């Protein structure tokens, strides 16, 4: 009777190589372990990057919201007419330069101001930045916007920071 | 039946029962693999330790200094007030086997930890606000030398805004070394200029670190 079951195969073809298989398994196990550790580290790194940059974006948002350039009429209240002017790509260049002058060139970001009812929206960009293929980290602060001397509305100032490169 | 098969002399290597070559090859392979795996584990452990140092240097010590500088930068009503920052190295896992150095330029904070064996760990953090790595008197004297005015509220600079920014960017390009055993002075300052047309703004803010 021919026994085809490998447990009854007494030719010993595989036995000398048992430790090879064991070692191969060990190597595979080690590679999987290293891959999991790397993945965990990368995830941790990504999270700490996001957290650090969120702090950055929040600091920039607070600084922009309190910049007296935007508060020409009353202190603490952002003027809609200034926002109209500064967000105009053609005429607001020098004002934008002043607004962004206190920030170093290390971070690329844009500023968006939106009233809570979403009727009015302003986008301030130092230079055109594409956000299509990049991760964006945003932070917002609440602001008060003076639409005209008789009417002020609540709104949000958002700083959107673009993740580029290794920094 | 299997036994009788085994006892039959065969020329094929599949029936070679001495097995010495298999044995030797597999043992050699196992020894090589074990050495590689043990080396990799040790390397990984060393890498993780280095990564821990690197994270602490960049993610804690450099970030701490950067946050101190950026906090002064984001404060709009803080001109003239000098704040101090101290490197509290005892909080960290760097012992006397490492020599810690801190550098700052107009763009970034850089920390290096040099181990006894010459190994250097680097960490760099970019700064958010414009920084000048010198004190106020140096700044004012440089402005007087370049523009003829010191840029204070009583003696505003009459030159173009971009010329002032470019000049100060050049001046702040070189990094300076900070003494980690001494406090670092951080101060916000304004450089006054003639009002810029259509903005009414006449000052540029900088953070001084020295």
PDB file of N, CA and C in Angstrom, chain A residues 90-162:
ATOM      1  N   UNK A  90      -5.932  92.416  -7.164  1.00  0.00           N
ATOM      2  CA  UNK A  90      -5.250  93.502  -7.869  1.00  0.00           C
ATOM      3  C   UNK A  90      -4.809  94.613  -6.924  1.00  0.00           C
ATOM      4  N   UNK A  91      -5.727  95.119  -6.118  1.00  0.00           N
ATOM      5  CA  UNK A  91      -5.411  96.344  -5.366  1.00  0.00           C
ATOM      6  C   UNK A  91      -4.836  96.086  -3.979  1.00  0.00           C
ATOM      7  N   UNK A  92      -5.027  94.891  -3.454  1.00  0.00           N
ATOM      8  CA  UNK A  92      -4.631  94.679  -2.052  1.00  0.00           C
ATOM      9  C   UNK A  92      -3.230  94.143  -1.857  1.00  0.00           C
ATOM     10  N   UNK A  93      -2.383  94.208  -2.892  1.00  0.00           N
ATOM     11  CA  UNK A  93      -1.054  93.579  -2.800  1.00  0.00           C
ATOM     12  C   UNK A  93      -0.221  94.125  -1.641  1.00  0.00           C
ATOM     13  N   UNK A  94      -0.145  95.455  -1.541  1.00  0.00           N
ATOM     14  CA  UNK A  94       0.733  96.015  -0.509  1.00  0.00           C
ATOM     15  C   UNK A  94       0.184  95.714   0.887  1.00  0.00           C
ATOM     16  N   UNK A  95      -1.141  95.731   1.017  1.00  0.00           N
ATOM     17  CA  UNK A  95      -1.725  95.409   2.335  1.00  0.00           C
ATOM     18  C   UNK A  95      -1.461  93.953   2.705  1.00  0.00           C
ATOM     19  N   UNK A  96      -1.550  93.075   1.703  1.00  0.00           N
ATOM     20  CA  UNK A  96      -1.298  91.658   1.978  1.00  0.00           C
ATOM     21  C   UNK A  96       0.158  91.458   2.403  1.00  0.00           C
ATOM     22  N   UNK A  97       1.052  92.191   1.723  1.00  0.00           N
ATOM     23  CA  UNK A  97       2.476  92.088   2.080  1.00  0.00           C
ATOM     24  C   UNK A  97       2.688  92.483   3.532  1.00  0.00           C
ATOM     25  N   UNK A  98       1.999  93.557   3.944  1.00  0.00           N
ATOM     26  CA  UNK A  98       2.135  94.011   5.337  1.00  0.00           C
ATOM     27  C   UNK A  98       1.560  92.963   6.285  1.00  0.00           C
ATOM     28  N   UNK A  99       0.397  92.427   5.927  1.00  0.00           N
ATOM     29  CA  UNK A  99      -0.267  91.455   6.800  1.00  0.00           C
ATOM     30  C   UNK A  99       0.604  90.214   7.012  1.00  0.00           C
ATOM     31  N   UNK A 100       1.246  89.783   5.913  1.00  0.00           N
ATOM     32  CA  UNK A 100       2.056  88.564   6.008  1.00  0.00           C
ATOM     33  C   UNK A 100       3.510  88.853   6.402  1.00  0.00           C
ATOM     34  N   UNK A 101       3.829  90.144   6.587  1.00  0.00           N
ATOM     35  CA  UNK A 101       5.245  90.499   6.792  1.00  0.00           C
ATOM     36  C   UNK A 101       5.814  89.960   8.096  1.00  0.00           C
ATOM     37  N   UNK A 102       4.972  89.797   9.111  1.00  0.00           N
ATOM     38  CA  UNK A 102       5.550  89.364  10.390  1.00  0.00           C
ATOM     39  C   UNK A 102       5.798  87.856  10.426  1.00  0.00           C
ATOM     40  N   UNK A 103       5.370  87.142   9.380  1.00  0.00           N
ATOM     41  CA  UNK A 103       5.571  85.688   9.371  1.00  0.00           C
ATOM     42  C   UNK A 103       6.771  85.325   8.513  1.00  0.00           C
ATOM     43  N   UNK A 104       7.524  84.347   8.982  1.00  0.00           N
ATOM     44  CA  UNK A 104       8.673  83.903   8.199  1.00  0.00           C
ATOM     45  C   UNK A 104       8.151  83.117   6.993  1.00  0.00           C
ATOM     46  N   UNK A 105       9.014  82.868   6.040  1.00  0.00           N
ATOM     47  CA  UNK A 105       8.556  82.195   4.817  1.00  0.00           C
ATOM     48  C   UNK A 105       8.489  80.682   4.949  1.00  0.00           C
ATOM     49  N   UNK A 106       8.560  80.168   6.191  1.00  0.00           N
ATOM     50  CA  UNK A 106       8.619  78.714   6.374  1.00  0.00           C
ATOM     51  C   UNK A 106       7.303  78.007   6.124  1.00  0.00           C
ATOM     52  N   UNK A 107       6.207  78.734   6.281  1.00  0.00           N
ATOM     53  CA  UNK A 107       4.909  78.086   6.147  1.00  0.00           C
ATOM     54  C   UNK A 107       4.095  78.761   5.054  1.00  0.00           C
ATOM     55  N   UNK A 108       3.425  77.927   4.283  1.00  0.00           N
ATOM     56  CA  UNK A 108       2.525  78.472   3.267  1.00  0.00           C
ATOM     57  C   UNK A 108       1.118  78.377   3.819  1.00  0.00           C
ATOM     58  N   UNK A 109       0.440  79.484   3.838  1.00  0.00           N
ATOM     59  CA  UNK A 109      -0.917  79.422   4.359  1.00  0.00           C
ATOM     60  C   UNK A 109      -1.799  80.478   3.701  1.00  0.00           C
ATOM     61  N   UNK A 110      -3.084  80.256   3.776  1.00  0.00           N
ATOM     62  CA  UNK A 110      -4.035  81.262   3.308  1.00  0.00           C
ATOM     63  C   UNK A 110      -5.013  81.542   4.440  1.00  0.00           C
ATOM     64  N   UNK A 111      -5.650  82.690   4.374  1.00  0.00           N
ATOM     65  CA  UNK A 111      -6.575  83.091   5.431  1.00  0.00           C
ATOM     66  C   UNK A 111      -7.966  83.225   4.825  1.00  0.00           C
ATOM     67  N   UNK A 112      -8.945  82.674   5.502  1.00  0.00           N
ATOM     68  CA  UNK A 112     -10.332  82.804   5.037  1.00  0.00           C
ATOM     69  C   UNK A 112     -11.168  83.373   6.154  1.00  0.00           C
ATOM     70  N   UNK A 113     -11.976  84.375   5.809  1.00  0.00           N
ATOM     71  CA  UNK A 113     -12.887  84.939   6.814  1.00  0.00           C
ATOM     72  C   UNK A 113     -14.305  84.715   6.302  1.00  0.00           C
ATOM     73  N   UNK A 114     -15.118  84.102   7.114  1.00  0.00           N
ATOM     74  CA  UNK A 114     -16.500  83.800   6.720  1.00  0.00           C
ATOM     75  C   UNK A 114     -17.431  84.268   7.827  1.00  0.00           C
ATOM     76  N   UNK A 115     -18.517  84.927   7.461  1.00  0.00           N
ATOM     77  CA  UNK A 115     -19.506  85.283   8.482  1.00  0.00           C
ATOM     78  C   UNK A 115     -20.278  84.006   8.844  1.00  0.00           C
ATOM     79  N   UNK A 116     -20.806  83.989  10.055  1.00  0.00           N
ATOM     80  CA  UNK A 116     -21.472  82.758  10.514  1.00  0.00           C
ATOM     81  C   UNK A 116     -22.670  82.387   9.644  1.00  0.00           C
ATOM     82  N   UNK A 117     -23.341  83.397   9.070  1.00  0.00           N
ATOM     83  CA  UNK A 117     -24.482  83.088   8.198  1.00  0.00           C
ATOM     84  C   UNK A 117     -24.035  82.734   6.773  1.00  0.00           C
ATOM     85  N   UNK A 118     -22.726  82.742   6.530  1.00  0.00           N
ATOM     86  CA  UNK A 118     -22.097  82.387   5.248  1.00  0.00           C
ATOM     87  C   UNK A 118     -22.525  83.277   4.087  1.00  0.00           C
ATOM     88  N   UNK A 119     -23.031  84.469   4.427  1.00  0.00           N
ATOM     89  CA  UNK A 119     -23.410  85.405   3.355  1.00  0.00           C
ATOM     90  C   UNK A 119     -22.161  86.039   2.751  1.00  0.00           C
ATOM     91  N   UNK A 120     -21.178  86.274   3.603  1.00  0.00           N
ATOM     92  CA  UNK A 120     -19.968  86.952   3.142  1.00  0.00           C
ATOM     93  C   UNK A 120     -18.750  86.070   3.389  1.00  0.00           C
ATOM     94  N   UNK A 121     -17.850  86.135   2.439  1.00  0.00           N
ATOM     95  CA  UNK A 121     -16.659  85.298   2.550  1.00  0.00           C
ATOM     96  C   UNK A 121     -15.484  86.023   1.895  1.00  0.00           C
ATOM     97  N   UNK A 122     -14.350  86.015   2.560  1.00  0.00           N
ATOM     98  CA  UNK A 122     -13.152  86.648   1.990  1.00  0.00           C
ATOM     99  C   UNK A 122     -11.997  85.657   2.049  1.00  0.00           C
ATOM    100  N   UNK A 123     -11.220  85.614   1.000  1.00  0.00           N
ATOM    101  CA  UNK A 123     -10.036  84.735   0.987  1.00  0.00           C
ATOM    102  C   UNK A 123      -8.808  85.610   0.766  1.00  0.00           C
ATOM    103  N   UNK A 124      -7.855  85.492   1.669  1.00  0.00           N
ATOM    104  CA  UNK A 124      -6.624  86.287   1.561  1.00  0.00           C
ATOM    105  C   UNK A 124      -5.457  85.328   1.345  1.00  0.00           C
ATOM    106  N   UNK A 125      -4.809  85.489   0.204  1.00  0.00           N
ATOM    107  CA  UNK A 125      -3.654  84.622  -0.098  1.00  0.00           C
ATOM    108  C   UNK A 125      -2.471  85.491  -0.439  1.00  0.00           C
ATOM    109  N   UNK A 126      -1.338  85.159   0.171  1.00  0.00           N
ATOM    110  CA  UNK A 126      -0.138  85.933  -0.122  1.00  0.00           C
ATOM    111  C   UNK A 126       0.263  85.733  -1.581  1.00  0.00           C
ATOM    112  N   UNK A 127       0.222  84.506  -2.007  1.00  0.00           N
ATOM    113  CA  UNK A 127       0.427  84.166  -3.414  1.00  0.00           C
ATOM    114  C   UNK A 127      -0.455  82.960  -3.679  1.00  0.00           C
ATOM    115  N   UNK A 128      -0.835  82.739  -4.923  1.00  0.00           N
ATOM    116  CA  UNK A 128      -1.747  81.623  -5.182  1.00  0.00           C
ATOM    117  C   UNK A 128      -1.134  80.283  -4.746  1.00  0.00           C
ATOM    118  N   UNK A 129      -1.850  79.566  -3.922  1.00  0.00           N
ATOM    119  CA  UNK A 129      -1.344  78.265  -3.490  1.00  0.00           C
ATOM    120  C   UNK A 129      -2.371  77.193  -3.822  1.00  0.00           C
ATOM    121  N   UNK A 130      -1.878  76.130  -4.425  1.00  0.00           N
ATOM    122  CA  UNK A 130      -2.785  75.042  -4.781  1.00  0.00           C
ATOM    123  C   UNK A 130      -2.931  74.088  -3.604  1.00  0.00           C
ATOM    124  N   UNK A 131      -4.156  73.753  -3.249  1.00  0.00           N
ATOM    125  CA  UNK A 131      -4.348  72.830  -2.128  1.00  0.00           C
ATOM    126  C   UNK A 131      -4.788  71.455  -2.620  1.00  0.00           C
ATOM    127  N   UNK A 132      -4.857  71.312  -3.955  1.00  0.00           N
ATOM    128  CA  UNK A 132      -5.449  70.094  -4.523  1.00  0.00           C
ATOM    129  C   UNK A 132      -4.761  68.809  -4.057  1.00  0.00           C
ATOM    130  N   UNK A 133      -3.434  68.756  -4.216  1.00  0.00           N
ATOM    131  CA  UNK A 133      -2.752  67.488  -3.922  1.00  0.00           C
ATOM    132  C   UNK A 133      -1.970  67.508  -2.613  1.00  0.00           C
ATOM    133  N   UNK A 134      -2.282  68.485  -1.768  1.00  0.00           N
ATOM    134  CA  UNK A 134      -1.533  68.582  -0.526  1.00  0.00           C
ATOM    135  C   UNK A 134      -2.461  68.469   0.672  1.00  0.00           C
ATOM    136  N   UNK A 135      -1.884  67.959   1.761  1.00  0.00           N
ATOM    137  CA  UNK A 135      -2.660  67.927   3.005  1.00  0.00           C
ATOM    138  C   UNK A 135      -2.765  69.343   3.554  1.00  0.00           C
ATOM    139  N   UNK A 136      -3.909  69.627   4.110  1.00  0.00           N
ATOM    140  CA  UNK A 136      -4.137  70.964   4.653  1.00  0.00           C
ATOM    141  C   UNK A 136      -4.457  70.832   6.140  1.00  0.00           C
ATOM    142  N   UNK A 137      -3.823  71.688   6.938  1.00  0.00           N
ATOM    143  CA  UNK A 137      -4.145  71.728   8.363  1.00  0.00           C
ATOM    144  C   UNK A 137      -4.762  73.094   8.632  1.00  0.00           C
ATOM    145  N   UNK A 138      -5.939  73.112   9.220  1.00  0.00           N
ATOM    146  CA  UNK A 138      -6.632  74.392   9.402  1.00  0.00           C
ATOM    147  C   UNK A 138      -6.927  74.644  10.872  1.00  0.00           C
ATOM    148  N   UNK A 139      -6.894  75.910  11.234  1.00  0.00           N
ATOM    149  CA  UNK A 139      -7.283  76.302  12.601  1.00  0.00           C
ATOM    150  C   UNK A 139      -8.134  77.558  12.493  1.00  0.00           C
ATOM    151  N   UNK A 140      -9.138  77.670  13.327  1.00  0.00           N
ATOM    152  CA  UNK A 140     -10.057  78.808  13.243  1.00  0.00           C
ATOM    153  C   UNK A 140     -10.147  79.534  14.573  1.00  0.00           C
ATOM    154  N   UNK A 141     -10.422  80.824  14.474  1.00  0.00           N
ATOM    155  CA  UNK A 141     -10.730  81.597  15.686  1.00  0.00           C
ATOM    156  C   UNK A 141     -12.002  82.387  15.415  1.00  0.00           C
ATOM    157  N   UNK A 142     -12.858  82.572  16.417  1.00  0.00           N
ATOM    158  CA  UNK A 142     -14.054  83.377  16.208  1.00  0.00           C
ATOM    159  C   UNK A 142     -13.701  84.865  16.153  1.00  0.00           C
ATOM    160  N   UNK A 143     -14.345  85.592  15.266  1.00  0.00           N
ATOM    161  CA  UNK A 143     -14.091  87.038  15.139  1.00  0.00           C
ATOM    162  C   UNK A 143     -15.417  87.789  14.997  1.00  0.00           C
ATOM    163  N   UNK A 144     -15.343  89.089  15.164  1.00  0.00           N
ATOM    164  CA  UNK A 144     -16.523  89.937  14.910  1.00  0.00           C
ATOM    165  C   UNK A 144     -16.188  90.805  13.705  1.00  0.00           C
ATOM    166  N   UNK A 145     -17.092  90.840  12.733  1.00  0.00           N
ATOM    167  CA  UNK A 145     -16.834  91.582  11.492  1.00  0.00           C
ATOM    168  C   UNK A 145     -17.830  92.739  11.393  1.00  0.00           C
ATOM    169  N   UNK A 146     -17.284  93.910  11.169  1.00  0.00           N
ATOM    170  CA  UNK A 146     -18.147  95.086  11.031  1.00  0.00           C
ATOM    171  C   UNK A 146     -18.483  95.267   9.553  1.00  0.00           C
ATOM    172  N   UNK A 147     -19.740  94.956   9.191  1.00  0.00           N
ATOM    173  CA  UNK A 147     -20.140  95.068   7.786  1.00  0.00           C
ATOM    174  C   UNK A 147     -20.309  96.527   7.390  1.00  0.00           C
ATOM    175  N   UNK A 148     -20.935  97.298   8.279  1.00  0.00           N
ATOM    176  CA  UNK A 148     -21.057  98.744   8.115  1.00  0.00           C
ATOM    177  C   UNK A 148     -21.165  99.338   9.512  1.00  0.00           C
ATOM    178  N   UNK A 149     -21.064 100.664   9.644  1.00  0.00           N
ATOM    179  CA  UNK A 149     -21.045 101.234  11.009  1.00  0.00           C
ATOM    180  C   UNK A 149     -22.246 100.813  11.855  1.00  0.00           C
ATOM    181  N   UNK A 150     -23.335 100.400  11.213  1.00  0.00           N
ATOM    182  CA  UNK A 150     -24.523 100.044  11.988  1.00  0.00           C
ATOM    183  C   UNK A 150     -24.650  98.541  12.240  1.00  0.00           C
ATOM    184  N   UNK A 151     -23.878  97.738  11.542  1.00  0.00           N
ATOM    185  CA  UNK A 151     -24.093  96.290  11.646  1.00  0.00           C
ATOM    186  C   UNK A 151     -22.780  95.508  11.779  1.00  0.00           C
ATOM    187  N   UNK A 152     -22.702  94.731  12.830  1.00  0.00           N
ATOM    188  CA  UNK A 152     -21.556  93.825  13.012  1.00  0.00           C
ATOM    189  C   UNK A 152     -22.079  92.405  13.151  1.00  0.00           C
ATOM    190  N   UNK A 153     -21.379  91.472  12.573  1.00  0.00           N
ATOM    191  CA  UNK A 153     -21.824  90.071  12.661  1.00  0.00           C
ATOM    192  C   UNK A 153     -20.672  89.192  13.153  1.00  0.00           C
ATOM    193  N   UNK A 154     -21.048  88.053  13.708  1.00  0.00           N
ATOM    194  CA  UNK A 154     -20.026  87.105  14.153  1.00  0.00           C
ATOM    195  C   UNK A 154     -19.518  86.315  12.950  1.00  0.00           C
ATOM    196  N   UNK A 155     -18.302  85.896  13.018  1.00  0.00           N
ATOM    197  CA  UNK A 155     -17.741  85.114  11.911  1.00  0.00           C
ATOM    198  C   UNK A 155     -16.565  84.278  12.396  1.00  0.00           C
ATOM    199  N   UNK A 156     -15.912  83.666  11.433  1.00  0.00           N
ATOM    200  CA  UNK A 156     -14.770  82.798  11.763  1.00  0.00           C
ATOM    201  C   UNK A 156     -13.599  83.136  10.854  1.00  0.00           C
ATOM    202  N   UNK A 157     -12.442  83.234  11.460  1.00  0.00           N
ATOM    203  CA  UNK A 157     -11.229  83.427  10.661  1.00  0.00           C
ATOM    204  C   UNK A 157     -10.465  82.099  10.671  1.00  0.00           C
ATOM    205  N   UNK A 158     -10.239  81.580   9.486  1.00  0.00           N
ATOM    206  CA  UNK A 158      -9.585  80.273   9.373  1.00  0.00           C
ATOM    207  C   UNK A 158      -8.244  80.406   8.667  1.00  0.00           C
ATOM    208  N   UNK A 159      -7.241  79.799   9.256  1.00  0.00           N
ATOM    209  CA  UNK A 159      -5.932  79.748   8.595  1.00  0.00           C
ATOM    210  C   UNK A 159      -5.752  78.328   8.078  1.00  0.00           C
ATOM    211  N   UNK A 160      -5.503  78.226   6.775  1.00  0.00           N
ATOM    212  CA  UNK A 160      -5.280  76.910   6.162  1.00  0.00           C
ATOM    213  C   UNK A 160      -3.808  76.801   5.809  1.00  0.00           C
ATOM    214  N   UNK A 161      -3.162  75.846   6.438  1.00  0.00           N
ATOM    215  CA  UNK A 161      -1.736  75.690   6.201  1.00  0.00           C
ATOM    216  C   UNK A 161      -1.500  74.481   5.298  1.00  0.00           C
ATOM    217  N   UNK A 162      -0.632  74.653   4.330  1.00  0.00           N
ATOM    218  CA  UNK A 162      -0.384  73.583   3.365  1.00  0.00           C
ATOM    219  C   UNK A 162       0.819  72.781   3.813  1.00  0.00           C
TER     220      UNK A 162
END
